[in-house]
PDB file of C-alpha atoms in Angstrom:
ATOM      1  CA  MET A1056      54.193 113.168 110.894  1.00  0.00           C
ATOM      2  CA  ALA A1057      56.181 114.981 108.275  1.00  0.00           C
ATOM      3  CA  PHE A1058      59.137 117.307 108.184  1.00  0.00           C
ATOM      4  CA  LEU A1059      58.970 120.188 105.735  1.00  0.00           C
ATOM      5  CA  PHE A1060      62.138 121.950 104.662  1.00  0.00           C
ATOM      6  CA  GLY A1061      62.247 125.184 102.732  1.00  0.00           C
ATOM      7  CA  CYS A1062      64.524 125.888  99.824  1.00  0.00           C
ATOM      8  CA  GLU A1063      67.983 127.231 100.568  1.00  0.00           C
ATOM      9  CA  ARG A1064      67.417 130.652  98.998  1.00  0.00           C
ATOM     10  CA  PHE A1065      63.994 131.617 100.338  1.00  0.00           C
ATOM     11  CA  GLY A1066      63.091 129.237 103.149  1.00  0.00           C
ATOM     12  CA  MET A1067      59.433 128.223 103.314  1.00  0.00           C
ATOM     13  CA  SER A1068      56.443 130.141 102.029  1.00  0.00           C
ATOM     14  CA  ASN A1069      54.059 131.573 104.611  1.00  0.00           C
ATOM     15  CA  ASP A1070      51.318 129.244 103.362  1.00  0.00           C
ATOM     16  CA  ASP A1071      53.521 126.220 104.075  1.00  0.00           C
ATOM     17  CA  VAL A1072      54.473 127.539 107.514  1.00  0.00           C
ATOM     18  CA  TYR A1073      50.784 128.107 108.392  1.00  0.00           C
ATOM     19  CA  ARG A1074      50.001 124.458 107.611  1.00  0.00           C
ATOM     20  CA  CYS A1075      52.534 123.228 110.185  1.00  0.00           C
ATOM     21  CA  ASP A1076      51.672 122.418 113.784  1.00  0.00           C
ATOM     22  CA  VAL A1077      55.208 123.109 114.986  1.00  0.00           C
ATOM     23  CA  ALA A1078      58.007 125.200 113.517  1.00  0.00           C
ATOM     24  CA  LEU A1079      61.653 124.364 114.020  1.00  0.00           C
ATOM     25  CA  SER A1080      64.606 126.667 113.686  1.00  0.00           C
ATOM     26  CA  ILE A1081      68.173 125.381 113.713  1.00  0.00           C
ATOM     27  CA  PRO A1082      70.600 127.870 115.261  1.00  0.00           C
ATOM     28  CA  SER A1083      73.382 128.717 112.834  1.00  0.00           C
ATOM     29  CA  ASN A1084      76.242 131.147 112.466  1.00  0.00           C
ATOM     30  CA  PRO A1085      74.783 134.688 112.436  1.00  0.00           C
ATOM     31  CA  GLN A1086      76.861 135.531 109.359  1.00  0.00           C
ATOM     32  CA  PHE A1087      74.871 132.950 107.400  1.00  0.00           C
ATOM     33  CA  GLY A1088      71.099 133.075 107.296  1.00  0.00           C
ATOM     34  CA  SER A1089      70.504 129.364 106.990  1.00  0.00           C
ATOM     35  CA  LEU A1090      72.038 125.936 106.676  1.00  0.00           C
ATOM     36  CA  ASN A1091      72.519 124.071 103.450  1.00  0.00           C
ATOM     37  CA  LEU A1092      69.384 121.954 102.911  1.00  0.00           C
ATOM     38  CA  GLY A1093      71.316 118.678 103.148  1.00  0.00           C
ATOM     39  CA  SER A1094      72.964 119.802 106.386  1.00  0.00           C
ATOM     40  CA  ALA A1095      69.629 120.817 107.873  1.00  0.00           C
ATOM     41  CA  ILE A1096      68.156 117.416 107.035  1.00  0.00           C
ATOM     42  CA  GLN A1097      71.144 115.673 108.635  1.00  0.00           C
ATOM     43  CA  VAL A1098      70.839 117.723 111.835  1.00  0.00           C
ATOM     44  CA  VAL A1099      67.092 117.064 112.146  1.00  0.00           C
ATOM     45  CA  ALA A1100      67.454 113.354 111.370  1.00  0.00           C
ATOM     46  CA  TYR A1101      70.268 112.973 113.898  1.00  0.00           C
ATOM     47  CA  ASP A1102      68.399 114.841 116.651  1.00  0.00           C
ATOM     48  CA  TRP A1103      65.241 112.841 115.940  1.00  0.00           C
ATOM     49  CA  ARG A1104      67.172 109.573 116.216  1.00  0.00           C
ATOM     50  CA  VAL A1105      68.765 110.673 119.493  1.00  0.00           C
ATOM     51  CA  ALA A1106      65.317 111.650 120.829  1.00  0.00           C
ATOM     52  CA  LEU A1107      64.037 108.160 119.959  1.00  0.00           C
ATOM     53  CA  GLY A1108      66.657 106.530 122.138  1.00  0.00           C
ATOM     54  CA  GLY A1109      69.937 107.093 120.441  1.00  0.00           C
ATOM     55  CA  PHE A1110      72.125 104.649 118.680  1.00  0.00           C
ATOM     56  CA  PRO A1111      72.816 101.218 120.172  1.00  0.00           C
ATOM     57  CA  VAL A1112      76.432 100.328 120.773  1.00  0.00           C
ATOM     58  CA  VAL A1113      77.395  97.636 118.312  1.00  0.00           C
ATOM     59  CA  GLU A1114      80.394  95.467 118.973  1.00  0.00           C
ATOM     60  CA  HIS A1115      82.763  95.361 116.055  1.00  0.00           C
ATOM     61  CA  THR A1116      83.041  91.886 114.669  1.00  0.00           C
ATOM     62  CA  PRO A1117      85.560  91.185 111.965  1.00  0.00           C
ATOM     63  CA  GLU A1118      83.924  91.085 108.568  1.00  0.00           C
ATOM     64  CA  ALA A1119      84.031  87.757 106.794  1.00  0.00           C
ATOM     65  CA  HIS A1120      86.417  87.641 103.881  1.00  0.00           C
ATOM     66  CA  ARG A1121      84.580  89.030 100.884  1.00  0.00           C
ATOM     67  CA  ALA A1122      84.960  87.250  97.596  1.00  0.00           C
ATOM     68  CA  ASP A1123      86.806  89.249  94.971  1.00  0.00           C
ATOM     69  CA  MET A1124      85.484  89.918  91.477  1.00  0.00           C
ATOM     70  CA  ALA A1125      87.492  87.058  89.933  1.00  0.00           C
ATOM     71  CA  GLN A1126      85.949  84.582  92.398  1.00  0.00           C
ATOM     72  CA  VAL A1127      82.427  85.840  91.692  1.00  0.00           C
ATOM     73  CA  GLN A1128      82.971  85.733  87.921  1.00  0.00           C
ATOM     74  CA  GLY A1129      84.440  82.221  88.154  1.00  0.00           C
ATOM     75  CA  MET A1130      81.426  81.053  90.152  1.00  0.00           C
ATOM     76  CA  LEU A1131      79.077  82.656  87.607  1.00  0.00           C
ATOM     77  CA  GLY A1132      80.822  80.786  84.793  1.00  0.00           C
ATOM     78  CA  HIS A1133      80.389  77.562  86.756  1.00  0.00           C
ATOM     79  CA  TRP A1134      76.691  78.349  87.256  1.00  0.00           C
ATOM     80  CA  GLU A1135      76.234  79.142  83.568  1.00  0.00           C
ATOM     81  CA  GLN A1136      77.554  75.669  82.660  1.00  0.00           C
ATOM     82  CA  ALA A1137      75.400  74.022  85.321  1.00  0.00           C
ATOM     83  CA  LEU A1138      72.219  75.866  84.334  1.00  0.00           C
ATOM     84  CA  ALA A1139      72.769  74.894  80.700  1.00  0.00           C
ATOM     85  CA  HIS A1140      73.370  71.279  81.763  1.00  0.00           C
ATOM     86  CA  ILE A1141      70.034  71.012  83.575  1.00  0.00           C
ATOM     87  CA  GLY A1142      68.203  72.772  80.740  1.00  0.00           C
ATOM     88  CA  PHE A1143      67.376  75.945  82.643  1.00  0.00           C
ATOM     89  CA  LEU A1144      69.568  78.126  80.416  1.00  0.00           C
ATOM     90  CA  ASP A1145      69.562  77.855  76.647  1.00  0.00           C
ATOM     91  CA  PRO A1146      73.089  78.895  75.582  1.00  0.00           C
ATOM     92  CA  ALA A1147      71.761  79.741  72.103  1.00  0.00           C
ATOM     93  CA  ALA A1148      69.258  82.227  73.567  1.00  0.00           C
ATOM     94  CA  PRO A1149      70.503  83.241  77.015  1.00  0.00           C
ATOM     95  CA  LYS A1150      68.366  86.411  77.165  1.00  0.00           C
ATOM     96  CA  LYS A1151      69.055  88.288  80.389  1.00  0.00           C
ATOM     97  CA  LEU A1152      69.485  85.463  82.884  1.00  0.00           C
ATOM     98  CA  MET A1153      73.247  85.640  83.340  1.00  0.00           C
ATOM     99  CA  PRO A1154      73.457  89.456  83.535  1.00  0.00           C
ATOM    100  CA  ARG A1155      70.669  89.400  86.116  1.00  0.00           C
ATOM    101  CA  LEU A1156      72.390  86.676  88.132  1.00  0.00           C
ATOM    102  CA  ASN A1157      75.576  88.728  87.891  1.00  0.00           C
ATOM    103  CA  GLN A1158      73.778  91.758  89.352  1.00  0.00           C
ATOM    104  CA  LEU A1159      72.142  89.622  92.036  1.00  0.00           C
ATOM    105  CA  PHE A1160      75.379  88.047  93.208  1.00  0.00           C
ATOM    106  CA  ASN A1161      77.236  91.378  93.120  1.00  0.00           C
ATOM    107  CA  ARG A1162      74.566  93.002  95.305  1.00  0.00           C
ATOM    108  CA  ALA A1163      74.836  90.107  97.756  1.00  0.00           C
ATOM    109  CA  GLN A1164      78.514  90.904  98.475  1.00  0.00           C
ATOM    110  CA  LEU A1165      79.293  87.215  98.759  1.00  0.00           C
ATOM    111  CA  THR A1166      81.941  85.849 101.074  1.00  0.00           C
ATOM    112  CA  GLN A1167      84.512  83.313  99.965  1.00  0.00           C
ATOM    113  CA  GLU A1168      82.630  80.632 101.908  1.00  0.00           C
ATOM    114  CA  GLU A1169      79.386  81.489 100.101  1.00  0.00           C
ATOM    115  CA  ILE A1170      81.207  81.228  96.762  1.00  0.00           C
ATOM    116  CA  HIS A1171      82.310  77.700  97.750  1.00  0.00           C
ATOM    117  CA  ILE A1172      78.713  76.781  98.630  1.00  0.00           C
ATOM    118  CA  LEU A1173      77.379  78.116  95.324  1.00  0.00           C
ATOM    119  CA  ARG A1174      80.111  76.301  93.403  1.00  0.00           C
ATOM    120  CA  GLY A1175      79.108  73.118  95.249  1.00  0.00           C
ATOM    121  CA  VAL A1176      75.530  73.569  94.070  1.00  0.00           C
ATOM    122  CA  ALA A1177      76.754  74.094  90.491  1.00  0.00           C
ATOM    123  CA  LYS A1178      78.942  70.984  90.752  1.00  0.00           C
ATOM    124  CA  ALA A1179      75.951  68.928  91.932  1.00  0.00           C
ATOM    125  CA  MET A1180      73.900  70.194  88.983  1.00  0.00           C
ATOM    126  CA  LEU A1181      76.689  69.287  86.562  1.00  0.00           C
ATOM    127  CA  GLN A1182      76.977  65.794  88.055  1.00  0.00           C
ATOM    128  CA  SER A1183      73.285  65.079  87.587  1.00  0.00           C
ATOM    129  CA  GLN A1184      72.762  62.437  84.918  1.00  0.00           C
ATOM    130  CA  THR A1185      69.924  63.893  82.935  1.00  0.00           C
ATOM    131  CA  PRO A1186      68.706  67.423  82.512  1.00  0.00           C
ATOM    132  CA  THR A1187      65.517  68.085  84.501  1.00  0.00           C
ATOM    133  CA  ARG A1188      63.881  70.333  81.900  1.00  0.00           C
TER     134      ARG A1188
END
């Protein structure tokens, strides 16, 4: 299944229309010939979702307290020390490890509790007697 949308200025070519099994027209204000392409896509996507059974009611649960940037950066500094301690990170040639970990942890939208867990892991690495690498 595919949905084809024409351009905003000219709609669809006849050749494209002839390839379709079903044609759909979205009623709009008679003063305007068509909807904005983005609006048309939203209307079709919404109606399709409703036809598939709608949207489940989701109870609102309070979001866990997100860690702020200072907490994430502090944890990353802790990890940098720990990774150097175990020999995983060479401080003289860090390459892209820390920027990539920074991106990873920022995408994860860590909570304060998760920051504490990750700092605990870093602490355990720092307390190890000998580097493992």
